[in-house]
Amino acid sequence: MTRPRSIHDQSYLHPVQVLVAHPRYPVLPLRDIVVFPNMIVPLFVGRDKSVAALEAAMAADKEIFLVAQLDPSEDDPDRDDLYEIGVTAVVLQLLKLPDGTVRVLVEGKRRAILTGLTQTEGYLAADVELLEGDEGEEALEAVSTEMAALMRSVVEQFENYAKLNRKLPAETAVQLGEIEDANKLADAVAANIQVKVSDKQALLIERDPAKRLEMVFAFMEGELGVLQVEKKIKSRVKRQMEKTSANITSTSS
C-alpha cells in the first residue's frame, strides 16, 4: 500500500493555502472508502468510538472529520493507522438500526490535514488545518483552453467506462458532463471510479485540478482495459455454455 507523504513534506500543499486551524472535529475512520468534497455517501457505522463520534457531531454542529485507514482490518485505529489528508463533512442524516449499528448520510466539504489526534469522551477528536485554493485564477486562465479540452476528454472517457461498468447509474455520465468546474469534475469522477483506496487517497492529496484530471483519466484507462477483457471472457464462456447445452440437447434427442 502506498504510504502517505509526511506532514512535514509541504511540497504537495503548494500552491494550496493552509488556513487557520479549526476547532477539533470528531473523527470517523473509514475502512474501505475515501470521501471527496461535495460527495454525498451513506455509511454504516458499528464501532463504539465511531458511533460516539457521530453522536458528538450531532450534539454540536454536525461537522465531522472523515479519514481513511491505512489498514482496513484495524479495529481500533490510532494516528499511525490513518492517512494524513481527509475531508471535513456534515452529517445530513443519522439512523440507529435495531442491531446497534448506525446508518449515516454524510456530505464531504473540504480537504484538511490531520495535525493531531486525541482520545476524548469515548471517541477520537482531530485537530486539522483546512485546505483551500488550487492553481490560482491567473494560472487557470492561462490554460483555460487546455483545461476545457482535458475536462471534455475525461467526461468522454468516463462515458466509455460507464458503458462497461454496469454498477454505475446511467445518468452519472450525463451529470458529470454538466460540471463546469475542473476541481468538482475531478473529484466527482474520482468518487465514481472503482480503484484501490490508496489510489483514491492519491487523488484526494493531489490539489492541482489538471493533474488530478490526468490521474483519473489514467485510472479509467487502466480499468477500461480490465473491463474489456472481462467482457470478452464472459462472452466466450457464454458461447461455450450455449454450445455445450446445444450438444447435450442434440445427444438427448
JSON list of N, CA, C and O in Angstrom, two decimals, residues 1-4 33-34 68-70 83 195-205 215 219:
[
{"chain": "A", "resi": 1, "resn": "MET", "atom": "N", "xyz": [0.84, -1.19, 0.00]},
{"chain": "A", "resi": 1, "resn": "MET", "atom": "CA", "xyz": [0.00, 0.00, 0.00]},
{"chain": "A", "resi": 1, "resn": "MET", "atom": "C", "xyz": [0.88, 1.25, 0.00]},
{"chain": "A", "resi": 1, "resn": "MET", "atom": "O", "xyz": [1.87, 1.32, 0.68]},
{"chain": "A", "resi": 2, "resn": "THR", "atom": "N", "xyz": [0.46, 2.23, -0.80]},
{"chain": "A", "resi": 2, "resn": "THR", "atom": "CA", "xyz": [1.22, 3.47, -0.86]},
{"chain": "A", "resi": 2, "resn": "THR", "atom": "C", "xyz": [1.13, 4.22, 0.45]},
{"chain": "A", "resi": 2, "resn": "THR", "atom": "O", "xyz": [0.04, 4.48, 0.95]},
{"chain": "A", "resi": 3, "resn": "ARG", "atom": "N", "xyz": [2.29, 4.55, 1.02]},
{"chain": "A", "resi": 3, "resn": "ARG", "atom": "CA", "xyz": [2.30, 5.30, 2.27]},
{"chain": "A", "resi": 3, "resn": "ARG", "atom": "C", "xyz": [2.08, 6.78, 2.00]},
{"chain": "A", "resi": 3, "resn": "ARG", "atom": "O", "xyz": [2.52, 7.31, 0.99]},
{"chain": "A", "resi": 4, "resn": "PRO", "atom": "N", "xyz": [1.36, 7.47, 2.86]},
{"chain": "A", "resi": 4, "resn": "PRO", "atom": "CA", "xyz": [1.15, 8.91, 2.66]},
{"chain": "A", "resi": 4, "resn": "PRO", "atom": "C", "xyz": [2.43, 9.68, 2.90]},
{"chain": "A", "resi": 4, "resn": "PRO", "atom": "O", "xyz": [3.29, 9.25, 3.64]},
{"chain": "A", "resi": 33, "resn": "ILE", "atom": "N", "xyz": [-13.09, 3.21, 2.08]},
{"chain": "A", "resi": 33, "resn": "ILE", "atom": "CA", "xyz": [-13.64, 4.25, 1.21]},
{"chain": "A", "resi": 33, "resn": "ILE", "atom": "C", "xyz": [-12.91, 5.55, 1.46]},
{"chain": "A", "resi": 33, "resn": "ILE", "atom": "O", "xyz": [-12.46, 5.81, 2.58]},
{"chain": "A", "resi": 34, "resn": "VAL", "atom": "N", "xyz": [-12.78, 6.36, 0.42]},
{"chain": "A", "resi": 34, "resn": "VAL", "atom": "CA", "xyz": [-12.25, 7.72, 0.54]},
{"chain": "A", "resi": 34, "resn": "VAL", "atom": "C", "xyz": [-13.36, 8.66, 0.10]},
{"chain": "A", "resi": 34, "resn": "VAL", "atom": "O", "xyz": [-13.92, 8.51, -0.99]},
{"chain": "A", "resi": 68, "resn": "ALA", "atom": "N", "xyz": [-9.43, 8.03, 5.82]},
{"chain": "A", "resi": 68, "resn": "ALA", "atom": "CA", "xyz": [-9.29, 6.60, 5.53]},
{"chain": "A", "resi": 68, "resn": "ALA", "atom": "C", "xyz": [-8.20, 5.96, 6.37]},
{"chain": "A", "resi": 68, "resn": "ALA", "atom": "O", "xyz": [-7.21, 6.60, 6.74]},
{"chain": "A", "resi": 69, "resn": "GLN", "atom": "N", "xyz": [-8.40, 4.68, 6.68]},
{"chain": "A", "resi": 69, "resn": "GLN", "atom": "CA", "xyz": [-7.41, 3.90, 7.40]},
{"chain": "A", "resi": 69, "resn": "GLN", "atom": "C", "xyz": [-6.39, 3.31, 6.43]},
{"chain": "A", "resi": 69, "resn": "GLN", "atom": "O", "xyz": [-6.72, 2.93, 5.31]},
{"chain": "A", "resi": 70, "resn": "LEU", "atom": "N", "xyz": [-5.15, 3.23, 6.88]},
{"chain": "A", "resi": 70, "resn": "LEU", "atom": "CA", "xyz": [-4.12, 2.56, 6.09]},
{"chain": "A", "resi": 70, "resn": "LEU", "atom": "C", "xyz": [-4.41, 1.07, 6.01]},
{"chain": "A", "resi": 70, "resn": "LEU", "atom": "O", "xyz": [-4.23, 0.44, 4.97]},
{"chain": "A", "resi": 83, "resn": "TYR", "atom": "N", "xyz": [-4.46, 7.96, 7.28]},
{"chain": "A", "resi": 83, "resn": "TYR", "atom": "CA", "xyz": [-3.81, 8.85, 6.32]},
{"chain": "A", "resi": 83, "resn": "TYR", "atom": "C", "xyz": [-3.78, 10.27, 6.89]},
{"chain": "A", "resi": 83, "resn": "TYR", "atom": "O", "xyz": [-4.52, 10.59, 7.83]},
{"chain": "A", "resi": 195, "resn": "VAL", "atom": "N", "xyz": [-11.32, 2.12, -7.95]},
{"chain": "A", "resi": 195, "resn": "VAL", "atom": "CA", "xyz": [-9.87, 1.90, -7.84]},
{"chain": "A", "resi": 195, "resn": "VAL", "atom": "C", "xyz": [-9.54, 1.66, -6.37]},
{"chain": "A", "resi": 195, "resn": "VAL", "atom": "O", "xyz": [-10.39, 1.84, -5.49]},
{"chain": "A", "resi": 196, "resn": "LYS", "atom": "N", "xyz": [-8.32, 1.27, -6.09]},
{"chain": "A", "resi": 196, "resn": "LYS", "atom": "CA", "xyz": [-7.90, 0.98, -4.73]},
{"chain": "A", "resi": 196, "resn": "LYS", "atom": "C", "xyz": [-7.99, 2.24, -3.84]},
{"chain": "A", "resi": 196, "resn": "LYS", "atom": "O", "xyz": [-7.90, 3.36, -4.33]},
{"chain": "A", "resi": 197, "resn": "VAL", "atom": "N", "xyz": [-8.16, 1.98, -2.56]},
{"chain": "A", "resi": 197, "resn": "VAL", "atom": "CA", "xyz": [-8.23, 3.09, -1.60]},
{"chain": "A", "resi": 197, "resn": "VAL", "atom": "C", "xyz": [-6.97, 3.95, -1.67]},
{"chain": "A", "resi": 197, "resn": "VAL", "atom": "O", "xyz": [-7.04, 5.18, -1.63]},
{"chain": "A", "resi": 198, "resn": "SER", "atom": "N", "xyz": [-5.82, 3.31, -1.82]},
{"chain": "A", "resi": 198, "resn": "SER", "atom": "CA", "xyz": [-4.56, 4.07, -1.88]},
{"chain": "A", "resi": 198, "resn": "SER", "atom": "C", "xyz": [-4.53, 4.97, -3.12]},
{"chain": "A", "resi": 198, "resn": "SER", "atom": "O", "xyz": [-3.99, 6.09, -3.08]},
{"chain": "A", "resi": 199, "resn": "ASP", "atom": "N", "xyz": [-5.15, 4.53, -4.22]},
{"chain": "A", "resi": 199, "resn": "ASP", "atom": "CA", "xyz": [-5.21, 5.35, -5.43]},
{"chain": "A", "resi": 199, "resn": "ASP", "atom": "C", "xyz": [-6.17, 6.52, -5.24]},
{"chain": "A", "resi": 199, "resn": "ASP", "atom": "O", "xyz": [-5.91, 7.65, -5.66]},
{"chain": "A", "resi": 200, "resn": "LYS", "atom": "N", "xyz": [-7.29, 6.25, -4.58]},
{"chain": "A", "resi": 200, "resn": "LYS", "atom": "CA", "xyz": [-8.24, 7.34, -4.32]},
{"chain": "A", "resi": 200, "resn": "LYS", "atom": "C", "xyz": [-7.63, 8.35, -3.35]},
{"chain": "A", "resi": 200, "resn": "LYS", "atom": "O", "xyz": [-7.85, 9.56, -3.46]},
{"chain": "A", "resi": 201, "resn": "GLN", "atom": "N", "xyz": [-6.85, 7.85, -2.40]},
{"chain": "A", "resi": 201, "resn": "GLN", "atom": "CA", "xyz": [-6.18, 8.75, -1.47]},
{"chain": "A", "resi": 201, "resn": "GLN", "atom": "C", "xyz": [-5.19, 9.65, -2.20]},
{"chain": "A", "resi": 201, "resn": "GLN", "atom": "O", "xyz": [-5.05, 10.83, -1.88]},
{"chain": "A", "resi": 202, "resn": "ALA", "atom": "N", "xyz": [-4.51, 9.08, -3.19]},
{"chain": "A", "resi": 202, "resn": "ALA", "atom": "CA", "xyz": [-3.58, 9.89, -4.01]},
{"chain": "A", "resi": 202, "resn": "ALA", "atom": "C", "xyz": [-4.33, 11.00, -4.73]},
{"chain": "A", "resi": 202, "resn": "ALA", "atom": "O", "xyz": [-3.83, 12.12, -4.88]},
{"chain": "A", "resi": 203, "resn": "LEU", "atom": "N", "xyz": [-5.55, 10.70, -5.17]},
{"chain": "A", "resi": 203, "resn": "LEU", "atom": "CA", "xyz": [-6.38, 11.71, -5.83]},
{"chain": "A", "resi": 203, "resn": "LEU", "atom": "C", "xyz": [-6.84, 12.78, -4.84]},
{"chain": "A", "resi": 203, "resn": "LEU", "atom": "O", "xyz": [-6.94, 13.96, -5.19]},
{"chain": "A", "resi": 204, "resn": "LEU", "atom": "N", "xyz": [-7.11, 12.37, -3.62]},
{"chain": "A", "resi": 204, "resn": "LEU", "atom": "CA", "xyz": [-7.52, 13.33, -2.60]},
{"chain": "A", "resi": 204, "resn": "LEU", "atom": "C", "xyz": [-6.36, 14.27, -2.25]},
{"chain": "A", "resi": 204, "resn": "LEU", "atom": "O", "xyz": [-6.56, 15.47, -2.03]},
{"chain": "A", "resi": 205, "resn": "ILE", "atom": "N", "xyz": [-5.15, 13.74, -2.20]},
{"chain": "A", "resi": 205, "resn": "ILE", "atom": "CA", "xyz": [-3.97, 14.52, -1.84]},
{"chain": "A", "resi": 205, "resn": "ILE", "atom": "C", "xyz": [-3.61, 15.52, -2.94]},
{"chain": "A", "resi": 205, "resn": "ILE", "atom": "O", "xyz": [-3.22, 16.66, -2.66]},
{"chain": "A", "resi": 215, "resn": "MET", "atom": "N", "xyz": [-4.87, 12.17, -13.73]},
{"chain": "A", "resi": 215, "resn": "MET", "atom": "CA", "xyz": [-4.80, 10.95, -12.93]},
{"chain": "A", "resi": 215, "resn": "MET", "atom": "C", "xyz": [-6.07, 10.11, -13.08]},
{"chain": "A", "resi": 215, "resn": "MET", "atom": "O", "xyz": [-6.00, 8.88, -13.28]},
{"chain": "A", "resi": 219, "resn": "PHE", "atom": "N", "xyz": [-6.40, 6.34, -14.56]},
{"chain": "A", "resi": 219, "resn": "PHE", "atom": "CA", "xyz": [-7.03, 5.25, -13.81]},
{"chain": "A", "resi": 219, "resn": "PHE", "atom": "C", "xyz": [-8.16, 4.61, -14.61]},
{"chain": "A", "resi": 219, "resn": "PHE", "atom": "O", "xyz": [-8.30, 3.38, -14.64]}
]
